[in-house]
């Protein structure tokens, strides 16, 4: 599979050069390392959507867990409209995967804790927009600085 990834990177870099883009700053070995993360292997056969923007209305009481007590009195009547962009969304066989790219000097535990609210919100948005249950939506962070993946569930 690494040969396939390597060939794909070569084709992509060649196409970018043909389009007049400077690819000299891109490190092919680093790209291969990032794309070797298991999360990318799970995308085979799925529909992929890059930088997928969304606009969705969600109940306030279901959106911000740390403010749950403050919103308890709303009984689901009040809503907020959220706008965002998912870096990479894969959809197939009743399952969705949200991949969020971060360029961070932090480790897995920090990324998992710090970005959980954002990815929980993305998960709720995808569940509302697509006919996929929340429990069938999986989220991962790929730290492109250090080349590792963090699964959120």
mmCIF file of C-alpha atoms in Angstrom:
data_model
loop_
_atom_site.group_PDB
_atom_site.id
_atom_site.type_symbol
_atom_site.label_atom_id
_atom_site.label_comp_id
_atom_site.label_asym_id
_atom_site.label_seq_id
_atom_site.Cartn_x
_atom_site.Cartn_y
_atom_site.Cartn_z
ATOM 1 C CA UNK A 1 0.000 0.000 0.000
ATOM 2 C CA UNK A 2 2.890 2.385 0.634
ATOM 3 C CA UNK A 3 3.805 2.014 -3.047
ATOM 4 C CA UNK A 4 0.284 3.144 -3.964
ATOM 5 C CA UNK A 5 0.585 6.134 -1.630
ATOM 6 C CA UNK A 6 4.015 6.969 -2.999
ATOM 7 C CA UNK A 7 2.760 6.794 -6.591
ATOM 8 C CA UNK A 8 -0.263 8.943 -5.698
ATOM 9 C CA UNK A 9 1.972 11.554 -4.088
ATOM 10 C CA UNK A 10 4.256 11.545 -7.153
ATOM 11 C CA UNK A 11 1.281 12.051 -9.494
ATOM 12 C CA UNK A 12 -0.136 14.811 -7.292
ATOM 13 C CA UNK A 13 3.181 16.650 -7.007
ATOM 14 C CA UNK A 14 3.723 16.377 -10.779
ATOM 15 C CA UNK A 15 0.233 17.749 -11.441
ATOM 16 C CA UNK A 16 0.859 20.615 -9.043
ATOM 17 C CA UNK A 17 4.139 21.442 -10.810
ATOM 18 C CA UNK A 18 2.396 21.294 -14.178
ATOM 19 C CA UNK A 19 -0.131 23.805 -12.825
ATOM 20 C CA UNK A 20 2.768 26.125 -11.992
ATOM 21 C CA UNK A 21 2.787 25.564 -8.242
ATOM 22 C CA UNK A 22 6.049 25.481 -6.306
ATOM 23 C CA UNK A 23 6.266 22.052 -4.676
ATOM 24 C CA UNK A 24 9.868 22.444 -3.468
ATOM 25 C CA UNK A 25 8.754 22.993 0.131
ATOM 26 C CA UNK A 26 6.745 19.761 0.251
ATOM 27 C CA UNK A 27 8.506 16.769 1.783
ATOM 28 C CA UNK A 28 7.390 13.573 0.041
ATOM 29 C CA UNK A 29 8.608 11.339 2.890
ATOM 30 C CA UNK A 30 6.636 13.435 5.381
ATOM 31 C CA UNK A 31 3.513 13.235 3.235
ATOM 32 C CA UNK A 32 3.890 9.445 3.056
ATOM 33 C CA UNK A 33 4.250 9.282 6.848
ATOM 34 C CA UNK A 34 1.066 11.294 7.378
ATOM 35 C CA UNK A 35 -0.920 9.310 4.826
ATOM 36 C CA UNK A 36 0.233 6.034 6.429
ATOM 37 C CA UNK A 37 -2.022 6.724 9.441
ATOM 38 C CA UNK A 38 -4.738 4.038 9.768
ATOM 39 C CA UNK A 39 -7.524 6.601 9.445
ATOM 40 C CA UNK A 40 -6.650 7.114 5.783
ATOM 41 C CA UNK A 41 -6.754 3.370 5.114
ATOM 42 C CA UNK A 42 -10.349 3.304 6.379
ATOM 43 C CA UNK A 43 -11.478 5.697 3.630
ATOM 44 C CA UNK A 44 -11.278 3.144 0.814
ATOM 45 C CA UNK A 45 -14.583 2.883 -1.046
ATOM 46 C CA UNK A 46 -16.152 5.895 0.684
ATOM 47 C CA UNK A 47 -17.294 9.151 -0.861
ATOM 48 C CA UNK A 48 -14.839 11.878 0.158
ATOM 49 C CA UNK A 49 -15.652 15.542 0.683
ATOM 50 C CA UNK A 50 -12.779 17.982 1.245
ATOM 51 C CA UNK A 51 -13.293 21.203 3.184
ATOM 52 C CA UNK A 52 -17.032 20.555 3.419
ATOM 53 C CA UNK A 53 -18.792 23.636 4.736
ATOM 54 C CA UNK A 54 -22.014 23.341 6.692
ATOM 55 C CA UNK A 55 -24.705 25.526 8.192
ATOM 56 C CA UNK A 56 -26.968 23.770 10.663
ATOM 57 C CA UNK A 57 -29.465 24.611 13.392
ATOM 58 C CA UNK A 58 -28.997 22.689 16.647
ATOM 59 C CA UNK A 59 -30.669 22.855 20.070
ATOM 60 C CA UNK A 60 -28.574 24.959 22.442
ATOM 61 C CA UNK A 61 -28.889 22.446 25.264
ATOM 62 C CA UNK A 62 -27.308 19.729 23.101
ATOM 63 C CA UNK A 63 -24.354 21.730 21.855
ATOM 64 C CA UNK A 64 -22.133 22.920 24.684
ATOM 65 C CA UNK A 65 -21.709 20.247 27.352
ATOM 66 C CA UNK A 66 -19.764 22.505 29.711
ATOM 67 C CA UNK A 67 -22.734 24.918 29.804
ATOM 68 C CA UNK A 68 -25.354 22.160 30.113
ATOM 69 C CA UNK A 69 -26.609 23.367 33.515
ATOM 70 C CA UNK A 70 -27.048 26.919 32.242
ATOM 71 C CA UNK A 71 -29.121 25.686 29.281
ATOM 72 C CA UNK A 72 -31.167 23.051 31.168
ATOM 73 C CA UNK A 73 -34.197 25.358 31.477
ATOM 74 C CA UNK A 74 -34.522 25.737 27.698
ATOM 75 C CA UNK A 75 -36.101 22.300 27.217
ATOM 76 C CA UNK A 76 -34.802 22.073 23.645
ATOM 77 C CA UNK A 77 -36.798 25.050 22.399
ATOM 78 C CA UNK A 78 -33.926 27.455 21.814
ATOM 79 C CA UNK A 79 -31.582 26.797 18.928
ATOM 80 C CA UNK A 80 -28.426 28.234 17.471
ATOM 81 C CA UNK A 81 -27.211 28.218 13.917
ATOM 82 C CA UNK A 82 -23.693 26.890 13.519
ATOM 83 C CA UNK A 83 -21.424 27.355 10.559
ATOM 84 C CA UNK A 84 -18.229 25.400 10.067
ATOM 85 C CA UNK A 85 -16.020 23.509 7.679
ATOM 86 C CA UNK A 86 -14.969 19.884 8.001
ATOM 87 C CA UNK A 87 -11.466 19.275 6.639
ATOM 88 C CA UNK A 88 -12.283 15.796 5.324
ATOM 89 C CA UNK A 89 -15.581 13.911 5.512
ATOM 90 C CA UNK A 90 -15.959 10.345 4.299
ATOM 91 C CA UNK A 91 -19.365 8.725 3.883
ATOM 92 C CA UNK A 92 -20.128 5.123 3.007
ATOM 93 C CA UNK A 93 -22.215 2.140 4.127
ATOM 94 C CA UNK A 94 -24.114 4.119 6.771
ATOM 95 C CA UNK A 95 -20.907 5.305 8.417
ATOM 96 C CA UNK A 96 -19.238 8.707 8.325
ATOM 97 C CA UNK A 97 -15.732 9.716 9.367
ATOM 98 C CA UNK A 98 -14.711 13.276 10.163
ATOM 99 C CA UNK A 99 -10.997 14.018 9.874
ATOM 100 C CA UNK A 100 -9.758 17.288 11.286
ATOM 101 C CA UNK A 101 -6.221 18.422 10.478
ATOM 102 C CA UNK A 102 -4.204 20.244 13.119
ATOM 103 C CA UNK A 103 -0.662 21.597 12.975
ATOM 104 C CA UNK A 104 0.187 21.450 16.650
ATOM 105 C CA UNK A 105 3.113 20.974 19.014
ATOM 106 C CA UNK A 106 0.769 19.305 21.531
ATOM 107 C CA UNK A 107 0.384 15.598 22.216
ATOM 108 C CA UNK A 108 -2.570 13.271 21.797
ATOM 109 C CA UNK A 109 -4.178 13.848 25.207
ATOM 110 C CA UNK A 110 -4.181 17.623 24.829
ATOM 111 C CA UNK A 111 -5.588 17.464 21.288
ATOM 112 C CA UNK A 112 -8.281 14.987 22.333
ATOM 113 C CA UNK A 113 -9.384 17.141 25.278
ATOM 114 C CA UNK A 114 -9.026 20.557 23.653
ATOM 115 C CA UNK A 115 -10.783 19.729 20.374
ATOM 116 C CA UNK A 116 -13.480 17.356 21.651
ATOM 117 C CA UNK A 117 -16.159 20.108 21.808
ATOM 118 C CA UNK A 118 -15.445 21.127 18.201
ATOM 119 C CA UNK A 119 -15.591 17.570 16.880
ATOM 120 C CA UNK A 120 -18.694 16.752 18.948
ATOM 121 C CA UNK A 121 -20.376 19.728 17.299
ATOM 122 C CA UNK A 122 -19.253 18.530 13.852
ATOM 123 C CA UNK A 123 -20.635 15.082 14.648
ATOM 124 C CA UNK A 124 -24.022 16.537 15.615
ATOM 125 C CA UNK A 125 -24.064 18.644 12.451
ATOM 126 C CA UNK A 126 -23.302 15.655 10.209
ATOM 127 C CA UNK A 127 -25.963 13.557 11.979
ATOM 128 C CA UNK A 128 -28.546 16.277 11.401
ATOM 129 C CA UNK A 129 -27.614 16.849 7.747
ATOM 130 C CA UNK A 130 -27.103 13.235 6.649
ATOM 131 C CA UNK A 131 -29.241 10.195 7.363
ATOM 132 C CA UNK A 132 -26.538 8.756 9.651
ATOM 133 C CA UNK A 133 -26.895 8.178 13.386
ATOM 134 C CA UNK A 134 -24.423 9.940 15.657
ATOM 135 C CA UNK A 135 -23.063 6.622 16.940
ATOM 136 C CA UNK A 136 -22.060 5.787 13.344
ATOM 137 C CA UNK A 137 -20.010 8.955 12.931
ATOM 138 C CA UNK A 138 -16.360 8.676 13.954
ATOM 139 C CA UNK A 139 -13.921 11.542 14.426
ATOM 140 C CA UNK A 140 -10.150 11.689 14.191
ATOM 141 C CA UNK A 141 -7.545 14.412 14.380
ATOM 142 C CA UNK A 142 -4.440 14.146 12.227
ATOM 143 C CA UNK A 143 -1.570 16.196 13.597
ATOM 144 C CA UNK A 144 0.302 17.071 10.426
ATOM 145 C CA UNK A 145 3.202 18.582 12.362
ATOM 146 C CA UNK A 146 4.174 15.278 13.961
ATOM 147 C CA UNK A 147 2.350 12.866 11.663
ATOM 148 C CA UNK A 148 0.128 11.072 14.192
ATOM 149 C CA UNK A 149 -3.593 10.474 14.419
ATOM 150 C CA UNK A 150 -5.888 10.842 17.442
ATOM 151 C CA UNK A 151 -9.157 8.930 17.439
ATOM 152 C CA UNK A 152 -11.856 10.747 19.368
ATOM 153 C CA UNK A 153 -14.104 7.755 20.015
#
